[in-house]
N, C-alpha and C. Protein backbone atom coordinates (compact mmCIF):
# COMPACT_ATOMS: atom_id res chain seq x y z
N UNK A 1 -31.85 102.55 -30.50
CA UNK A 1 -32.58 103.10 -29.37
C UNK A 1 -33.80 103.89 -29.84
N UNK A 2 -33.72 104.54 -30.99
CA UNK A 2 -34.85 105.31 -31.51
C UNK A 2 -36.04 104.40 -31.75
N UNK A 3 -35.80 103.23 -32.34
CA UNK A 3 -36.88 102.29 -32.64
C UNK A 3 -37.64 101.90 -31.37
N UNK A 4 -36.92 101.71 -30.27
CA UNK A 4 -37.56 101.29 -29.02
C UNK A 4 -38.49 102.37 -28.46
N UNK A 5 -38.31 103.62 -28.88
CA UNK A 5 -39.16 104.72 -28.40
C UNK A 5 -40.34 104.97 -29.33
N UNK A 6 -40.38 104.30 -30.47
CA UNK A 6 -41.46 104.49 -31.43
C UNK A 6 -42.70 103.69 -31.02
N UNK A 7 -43.87 104.18 -31.44
CA UNK A 7 -45.13 103.47 -31.13
C UNK A 7 -45.11 102.05 -31.64
N UNK A 8 -44.54 101.84 -32.82
CA UNK A 8 -44.54 100.50 -33.41
C UNK A 8 -43.81 99.50 -32.50
N UNK A 9 -42.86 99.97 -31.74
CA UNK A 9 -42.14 99.11 -30.80
C UNK A 9 -42.85 99.03 -29.45
N UNK A 10 -43.31 100.17 -28.96
CA UNK A 10 -43.94 100.21 -27.64
C UNK A 10 -45.34 99.60 -27.63
N UNK A 11 -46.05 99.72 -28.73
CA UNK A 11 -47.41 99.18 -28.83
C UNK A 11 -47.46 98.13 -29.94
N UNK A 12 -46.57 97.17 -29.85
CA UNK A 12 -46.40 96.18 -30.92
C UNK A 12 -47.70 95.46 -31.27
N UNK A 13 -48.53 95.16 -30.29
CA UNK A 13 -49.77 94.43 -30.56
C UNK A 13 -50.75 95.23 -31.42
N UNK A 14 -50.58 96.55 -31.49
CA UNK A 14 -51.42 97.38 -32.36
C UNK A 14 -50.96 97.30 -33.81
N UNK A 15 -49.72 96.89 -34.02
CA UNK A 15 -49.14 96.88 -35.36
C UNK A 15 -48.88 95.49 -35.91
N UNK A 16 -48.69 94.51 -35.03
CA UNK A 16 -48.32 93.17 -35.45
C UNK A 16 -49.36 92.16 -35.00
N UNK A 17 -49.71 91.26 -35.89
CA UNK A 17 -50.53 90.11 -35.51
C UNK A 17 -49.60 89.01 -35.02
N UNK A 18 -50.17 87.97 -34.48
CA UNK A 18 -49.37 86.83 -34.05
C UNK A 18 -48.60 86.29 -35.25
N UNK A 19 -47.32 86.04 -35.05
CA UNK A 19 -46.48 85.52 -36.13
C UNK A 19 -45.81 86.59 -36.97
N UNK A 20 -46.03 87.85 -36.65
CA UNK A 20 -45.41 88.93 -37.41
C UNK A 20 -44.30 89.59 -36.59
N UNK A 21 -43.22 89.93 -37.28
CA UNK A 21 -42.08 90.59 -36.65
C UNK A 21 -41.26 91.20 -37.77
N UNK A 22 -40.38 92.09 -37.40
CA UNK A 22 -39.49 92.73 -38.36
C UNK A 22 -38.15 92.02 -38.35
N UNK A 23 -37.56 91.87 -39.53
CA UNK A 23 -36.16 91.46 -39.63
C UNK A 23 -35.36 92.74 -39.78
N UNK A 24 -34.26 92.85 -39.06
CA UNK A 24 -33.51 94.10 -39.04
C UNK A 24 -32.02 93.84 -39.12
N UNK A 25 -31.26 94.91 -39.38
CA UNK A 25 -29.81 94.73 -39.35
C UNK A 25 -29.35 94.78 -37.90
N UNK A 26 -28.07 94.58 -37.70
CA UNK A 26 -27.53 94.40 -36.34
C UNK A 26 -27.56 95.67 -35.50
N UNK A 27 -27.94 96.80 -36.05
CA UNK A 27 -28.03 98.03 -35.28
C UNK A 27 -29.24 98.02 -34.34
N UNK A 28 -30.20 97.16 -34.60
CA UNK A 28 -31.42 97.11 -33.80
C UNK A 28 -31.28 96.11 -32.66
N UNK A 29 -32.03 96.36 -31.59
CA UNK A 29 -32.03 95.47 -30.42
C UNK A 29 -33.02 94.33 -30.64
N UNK A 30 -32.68 93.17 -30.12
CA UNK A 30 -33.55 92.00 -30.20
C UNK A 30 -34.77 92.19 -29.30
N UNK A 31 -35.94 91.92 -29.85
CA UNK A 31 -37.19 91.92 -29.08
C UNK A 31 -38.14 90.94 -29.74
N UNK A 32 -39.33 90.79 -29.21
CA UNK A 32 -40.30 89.85 -29.77
C UNK A 32 -40.86 90.34 -31.10
N UNK A 33 -40.69 91.63 -31.41
CA UNK A 33 -41.19 92.13 -32.68
C UNK A 33 -40.08 92.66 -33.59
N UNK A 34 -38.83 92.42 -33.21
CA UNK A 34 -37.68 92.85 -34.03
C UNK A 34 -36.57 91.81 -33.90
N UNK A 35 -36.29 91.12 -34.99
CA UNK A 35 -35.25 90.08 -35.00
C UNK A 35 -34.07 90.62 -35.82
N UNK A 36 -33.00 91.04 -35.14
CA UNK A 36 -31.86 91.61 -35.88
C UNK A 36 -30.85 90.56 -36.32
N UNK A 37 -29.99 90.98 -37.23
CA UNK A 37 -28.83 90.16 -37.60
C UNK A 37 -27.91 90.08 -36.38
N UNK A 38 -27.08 89.06 -36.37
CA UNK A 38 -26.13 88.88 -35.26
C UNK A 38 -24.96 89.84 -35.40
N UNK A 39 -24.47 90.34 -34.24
CA UNK A 39 -23.27 91.17 -34.20
C UNK A 39 -22.08 90.28 -33.89
N UNK A 40 -20.88 90.76 -34.20
CA UNK A 40 -19.67 90.03 -33.83
C UNK A 40 -19.57 90.02 -32.31
N UNK A 41 -19.05 89.00 -31.72
CA UNK A 41 -18.44 87.81 -32.29
C UNK A 41 -19.45 86.72 -32.67
N UNK A 42 -20.72 86.86 -32.23
CA UNK A 42 -21.72 85.82 -32.53
C UNK A 42 -21.93 85.68 -34.04
N UNK A 43 -21.70 86.75 -34.79
CA UNK A 43 -21.89 86.72 -36.25
C UNK A 43 -20.90 85.78 -36.92
N UNK A 44 -19.82 85.43 -36.24
CA UNK A 44 -18.79 84.57 -36.83
C UNK A 44 -19.11 83.08 -36.71
N UNK A 45 -20.14 82.73 -35.97
CA UNK A 45 -20.58 81.34 -35.87
C UNK A 45 -21.26 80.99 -37.20
N UNK A 46 -20.89 79.87 -37.83
CA UNK A 46 -21.38 79.57 -39.18
C UNK A 46 -22.89 79.67 -39.37
N UNK A 47 -23.69 79.16 -38.46
CA UNK A 47 -25.15 79.23 -38.62
C UNK A 47 -25.64 80.67 -38.56
N UNK A 48 -24.99 81.49 -37.72
CA UNK A 48 -25.36 82.90 -37.62
C UNK A 48 -24.93 83.67 -38.87
N UNK A 49 -23.79 83.28 -39.45
CA UNK A 49 -23.33 83.90 -40.69
C UNK A 49 -24.35 83.65 -41.80
N UNK A 50 -24.88 82.42 -41.85
CA UNK A 50 -25.90 82.09 -42.86
C UNK A 50 -27.16 82.92 -42.64
N UNK A 51 -27.58 83.04 -41.39
CA UNK A 51 -28.77 83.84 -41.07
C UNK A 51 -28.55 85.29 -41.47
N UNK A 52 -27.39 85.86 -41.13
CA UNK A 52 -27.09 87.24 -41.50
C UNK A 52 -27.09 87.42 -43.01
N UNK A 53 -26.58 86.41 -43.73
CA UNK A 53 -26.57 86.46 -45.20
C UNK A 53 -28.01 86.51 -45.72
N UNK A 54 -28.87 85.69 -45.14
CA UNK A 54 -30.28 85.67 -45.56
C UNK A 54 -30.94 87.03 -45.32
N UNK A 55 -30.66 87.64 -44.18
CA UNK A 55 -31.23 88.96 -43.89
C UNK A 55 -30.70 89.99 -44.89
N UNK A 56 -29.40 89.95 -45.17
CA UNK A 56 -28.81 90.89 -46.13
C UNK A 56 -29.41 90.68 -47.52
N UNK A 57 -29.61 89.43 -47.90
CA UNK A 57 -30.20 89.13 -49.21
C UNK A 57 -31.64 89.63 -49.27
N UNK A 58 -32.38 89.45 -48.18
CA UNK A 58 -33.76 89.93 -48.14
C UNK A 58 -33.80 91.45 -48.30
N UNK A 59 -32.84 92.13 -47.68
CA UNK A 59 -32.78 93.59 -47.82
C UNK A 59 -32.51 93.98 -49.26
N UNK A 60 -31.59 93.28 -49.91
CA UNK A 60 -31.30 93.55 -51.32
C UNK A 60 -32.53 93.26 -52.18
N UNK A 61 -33.21 92.15 -51.86
CA UNK A 61 -34.44 91.81 -52.58
C UNK A 61 -35.48 92.91 -52.41
N UNK A 62 -35.60 93.47 -51.20
CA UNK A 62 -36.57 94.54 -50.96
C UNK A 62 -36.22 95.78 -51.77
N UNK A 63 -34.93 96.08 -51.89
CA UNK A 63 -34.53 97.22 -52.70
C UNK A 63 -34.91 97.00 -54.16
N UNK A 64 -34.75 95.77 -54.63
CA UNK A 64 -35.17 95.43 -56.00
C UNK A 64 -36.68 95.57 -56.14
N UNK A 65 -37.42 95.11 -55.14
CA UNK A 65 -38.88 95.19 -55.18
C UNK A 65 -39.33 96.64 -55.24
N UNK A 66 -38.69 97.50 -54.46
CA UNK A 66 -39.04 98.92 -54.47
C UNK A 66 -38.84 99.51 -55.87
N UNK A 67 -37.76 99.13 -56.54
CA UNK A 67 -37.54 99.61 -57.91
C UNK A 67 -38.63 99.11 -58.85
N UNK A 68 -39.04 97.84 -58.69
CA UNK A 68 -40.14 97.30 -59.51
C UNK A 68 -41.44 98.04 -59.23
N UNK A 69 -41.72 98.32 -57.96
CA UNK A 69 -42.94 99.04 -57.61
C UNK A 69 -42.93 100.43 -58.24
N UNK A 70 -41.79 101.11 -58.18
CA UNK A 70 -41.69 102.43 -58.81
C UNK A 70 -41.96 102.35 -60.31
N UNK A 71 -41.41 101.33 -60.96
CA UNK A 71 -41.64 101.15 -62.40
C UNK A 71 -43.12 100.87 -62.67
N UNK A 72 -43.74 100.05 -61.83
CA UNK A 72 -45.16 99.73 -62.01
C UNK A 72 -46.04 100.95 -61.80
N UNK A 73 -45.71 101.77 -60.80
CA UNK A 73 -46.48 102.99 -60.55
C UNK A 73 -46.38 103.93 -61.74
N UNK A 74 -45.18 104.06 -62.27
CA UNK A 74 -44.99 104.91 -63.44
C UNK A 74 -45.81 104.40 -64.62
N UNK A 75 -45.73 103.10 -64.88
CA UNK A 75 -46.50 102.50 -65.97
C UNK A 75 -48.00 102.67 -65.73
N UNK A 76 -48.44 102.44 -64.51
CA UNK A 76 -49.85 102.61 -64.16
C UNK A 76 -50.31 104.03 -64.47
N UNK A 77 -49.53 105.01 -64.03
CA UNK A 77 -49.91 106.41 -64.25
C UNK A 77 -49.97 106.74 -65.74
N UNK A 78 -49.03 106.21 -66.50
CA UNK A 78 -49.04 106.45 -67.95
C UNK A 78 -50.30 105.85 -68.57
N UNK A 79 -50.61 104.60 -68.22
CA UNK A 79 -51.78 103.93 -68.79
C UNK A 79 -53.08 104.57 -68.30
N UNK A 80 -53.10 105.04 -67.05
CA UNK A 80 -54.29 105.70 -66.53
C UNK A 80 -54.59 106.97 -67.32
N UNK A 81 -53.55 107.70 -67.68
CA UNK A 81 -53.74 108.91 -68.48
C UNK A 81 -54.23 108.58 -69.88
N UNK A 82 -53.88 107.41 -70.37
CA UNK A 82 -54.32 106.99 -71.70
C UNK A 82 -55.74 106.42 -71.67
N UNK A 83 -56.32 106.30 -70.50
CA UNK A 83 -57.69 105.84 -70.39
C UNK A 83 -57.86 104.34 -70.27
N UNK A 84 -56.80 103.58 -70.05
CA UNK A 84 -56.93 102.14 -69.90
C UNK A 84 -57.62 101.80 -68.58
N UNK A 85 -58.47 100.80 -68.61
CA UNK A 85 -59.17 100.36 -67.40
C UNK A 85 -58.33 99.32 -66.68
N UNK A 86 -58.43 99.34 -65.35
CA UNK A 86 -57.70 98.37 -64.53
C UNK A 86 -58.69 97.54 -63.74
N UNK A 87 -58.43 96.27 -63.66
CA UNK A 87 -59.22 95.40 -62.80
C UNK A 87 -58.39 95.14 -61.55
N UNK A 88 -59.03 95.33 -60.42
CA UNK A 88 -58.31 95.08 -59.17
C UNK A 88 -58.39 93.61 -58.82
N UNK A 89 -57.25 93.07 -58.51
CA UNK A 89 -57.18 91.68 -58.07
C UNK A 89 -56.51 91.65 -56.72
N UNK A 90 -57.06 90.86 -55.84
CA UNK A 90 -56.47 90.74 -54.52
C UNK A 90 -56.03 89.30 -54.32
N UNK A 91 -54.79 89.15 -53.93
CA UNK A 91 -54.30 87.81 -53.63
C UNK A 91 -53.55 87.85 -52.32
N UNK A 92 -53.59 86.77 -51.65
CA UNK A 92 -52.89 86.65 -50.38
C UNK A 92 -52.15 85.33 -50.36
N UNK A 93 -50.90 85.41 -49.97
CA UNK A 93 -50.09 84.20 -49.84
C UNK A 93 -49.71 84.07 -48.38
N UNK A 94 -50.31 83.15 -47.68
CA UNK A 94 -50.02 82.97 -46.26
C UNK A 94 -48.67 82.31 -46.06
N UNK A 95 -47.96 82.75 -45.04
CA UNK A 95 -46.67 82.18 -44.69
C UNK A 95 -46.81 81.42 -43.38
N UNK A 96 -46.06 80.37 -43.25
CA UNK A 96 -46.17 79.54 -42.06
C UNK A 96 -44.90 79.56 -41.23
N UNK A 97 -44.31 80.74 -41.06
CA UNK A 97 -43.09 80.86 -40.29
C UNK A 97 -43.38 80.86 -38.79
N UNK A 98 -42.35 81.06 -37.98
CA UNK A 98 -42.52 81.09 -36.53
C UNK A 98 -43.53 82.16 -36.11
N UNK A 99 -44.33 81.86 -35.12
CA UNK A 99 -45.37 82.76 -34.67
C UNK A 99 -44.89 83.58 -33.48
N UNK A 100 -45.09 84.90 -33.54
CA UNK A 100 -44.74 85.78 -32.44
C UNK A 100 -45.89 85.77 -31.44
N UNK A 101 -45.61 85.47 -30.16
CA UNK A 101 -46.69 85.48 -29.17
C UNK A 101 -47.30 86.87 -29.05
N UNK A 102 -48.58 86.96 -28.72
CA UNK A 102 -49.25 88.25 -28.64
C UNK A 102 -49.02 88.95 -27.30
N UNK A 103 -48.51 88.24 -26.31
CA UNK A 103 -48.29 88.85 -25.00
C UNK A 103 -46.87 89.42 -24.90
N UNK A 104 -46.68 90.33 -23.95
CA UNK A 104 -45.36 90.87 -23.68
C UNK A 104 -44.48 89.73 -23.18
N UNK A 105 -43.27 89.64 -23.69
CA UNK A 105 -42.42 88.50 -23.36
C UNK A 105 -41.07 88.95 -22.83
N UNK A 106 -40.32 87.98 -22.34
CA UNK A 106 -39.02 88.24 -21.74
C UNK A 106 -37.93 88.21 -22.80
N UNK A 107 -36.75 88.65 -22.41
CA UNK A 107 -35.60 88.64 -23.32
C UNK A 107 -35.27 87.21 -23.74
N UNK A 108 -35.42 86.25 -22.84
CA UNK A 108 -35.09 84.87 -23.21
C UNK A 108 -36.11 84.32 -24.21
N UNK A 109 -37.37 84.75 -24.10
CA UNK A 109 -38.36 84.33 -25.09
C UNK A 109 -38.08 84.97 -26.45
N UNK A 110 -37.59 86.22 -26.44
CA UNK A 110 -37.20 86.87 -27.69
C UNK A 110 -36.03 86.13 -28.32
N UNK A 111 -35.09 85.68 -27.50
CA UNK A 111 -33.94 84.92 -27.99
C UNK A 111 -34.41 83.60 -28.59
N UNK A 112 -35.38 82.94 -27.94
CA UNK A 112 -35.94 81.70 -28.48
C UNK A 112 -36.61 81.95 -29.83
N UNK A 113 -37.37 83.06 -29.93
CA UNK A 113 -38.02 83.39 -31.20
C UNK A 113 -36.97 83.65 -32.28
N UNK A 114 -35.89 84.34 -31.91
CA UNK A 114 -34.81 84.59 -32.88
C UNK A 114 -34.26 83.26 -33.40
N UNK A 115 -34.07 82.31 -32.52
CA UNK A 115 -33.56 80.99 -32.94
C UNK A 115 -34.54 80.29 -33.87
N UNK A 116 -35.84 80.40 -33.58
CA UNK A 116 -36.85 79.79 -34.45
C UNK A 116 -36.87 80.45 -35.82
N UNK A 117 -36.81 81.79 -35.83
CA UNK A 117 -36.81 82.53 -37.11
C UNK A 117 -35.56 82.17 -37.90
N UNK A 118 -34.42 82.08 -37.21
CA UNK A 118 -33.16 81.71 -37.87
C UNK A 118 -33.28 80.34 -38.52
N UNK A 119 -33.77 79.35 -37.79
CA UNK A 119 -33.90 77.99 -38.32
C UNK A 119 -34.84 77.96 -39.51
N UNK A 120 -35.97 78.65 -39.41
CA UNK A 120 -36.94 78.69 -40.51
C UNK A 120 -36.34 79.38 -41.74
N UNK A 121 -35.68 80.50 -41.51
CA UNK A 121 -35.05 81.26 -42.60
C UNK A 121 -34.02 80.42 -43.34
N UNK A 122 -33.18 79.74 -42.59
CA UNK A 122 -32.13 78.93 -43.21
C UNK A 122 -32.74 77.75 -43.95
N UNK A 123 -33.75 77.12 -43.37
CA UNK A 123 -34.43 76.00 -44.04
C UNK A 123 -35.04 76.44 -45.37
N UNK A 124 -35.75 77.56 -45.36
CA UNK A 124 -36.38 78.07 -46.58
C UNK A 124 -35.33 78.44 -47.62
N UNK A 125 -34.24 79.07 -47.18
CA UNK A 125 -33.23 79.51 -48.13
C UNK A 125 -32.40 78.36 -48.68
N UNK A 126 -32.26 77.27 -47.95
CA UNK A 126 -31.66 76.06 -48.52
C UNK A 126 -32.61 75.46 -49.56
N UNK A 127 -33.91 75.45 -49.23
CA UNK A 127 -34.90 74.86 -50.13
C UNK A 127 -35.00 75.61 -51.45
N UNK A 128 -34.85 76.95 -51.42
CA UNK A 128 -34.97 77.69 -52.68
C UNK A 128 -33.64 77.98 -53.35
N UNK A 129 -32.54 77.44 -52.80
CA UNK A 129 -31.24 77.53 -53.46
C UNK A 129 -30.41 78.76 -53.12
N UNK A 130 -30.90 79.61 -52.22
CA UNK A 130 -30.13 80.78 -51.80
C UNK A 130 -28.89 80.35 -51.02
N UNK A 131 -29.05 79.34 -50.20
CA UNK A 131 -27.93 78.76 -49.46
C UNK A 131 -27.61 77.41 -50.07
N UNK A 132 -26.44 76.89 -49.99
CA UNK A 132 -25.31 77.42 -49.23
C UNK A 132 -24.64 78.59 -49.94
N UNK A 133 -23.94 79.39 -49.14
CA UNK A 133 -23.19 80.51 -49.67
C UNK A 133 -21.99 79.94 -50.41
N UNK A 134 -21.84 80.33 -51.65
CA UNK A 134 -20.74 79.79 -52.46
C UNK A 134 -19.62 80.79 -52.53
C-alpha cells in the first residue's frame, strides 16, 4: 500500500517510458508499472512458479550486482587517489520486452501486461539456461 501512495506509482508516466515497469515480490499490488510475483494459490500453477523463480533469481542477481558495484566504486576511489585517468564510455543495450502503455489502464490491462511479461521472462530464461528449474 505504501508504494501506491508514492509519486513513482501515482505519476508513473513521469518515471517510466513506454515498455518500462518494475518487477516486484508478491507483497506489491499488480498495476501497469508494477508486475509482482504470484501469491498462493496462483503461485502453485507451474507456469507461475517458473515466473516467480525468475523474479527471485533476478533479485539475487541484483544483490550480486550491487556487491560488484560496491567493489568497483572502491577500486575507482583507490585508483583516483593514485592519479589514474579514467575514460568514460557509454553503452546502451536495448531490450525488446513487453511494452507498457503510456496511458492510465484498467486492472484487466495490467493483468494482460503481467501475462506478457511472464511469457517473455520465461522465454528468455529458457533461452539462457536459467529454466527449467532442476
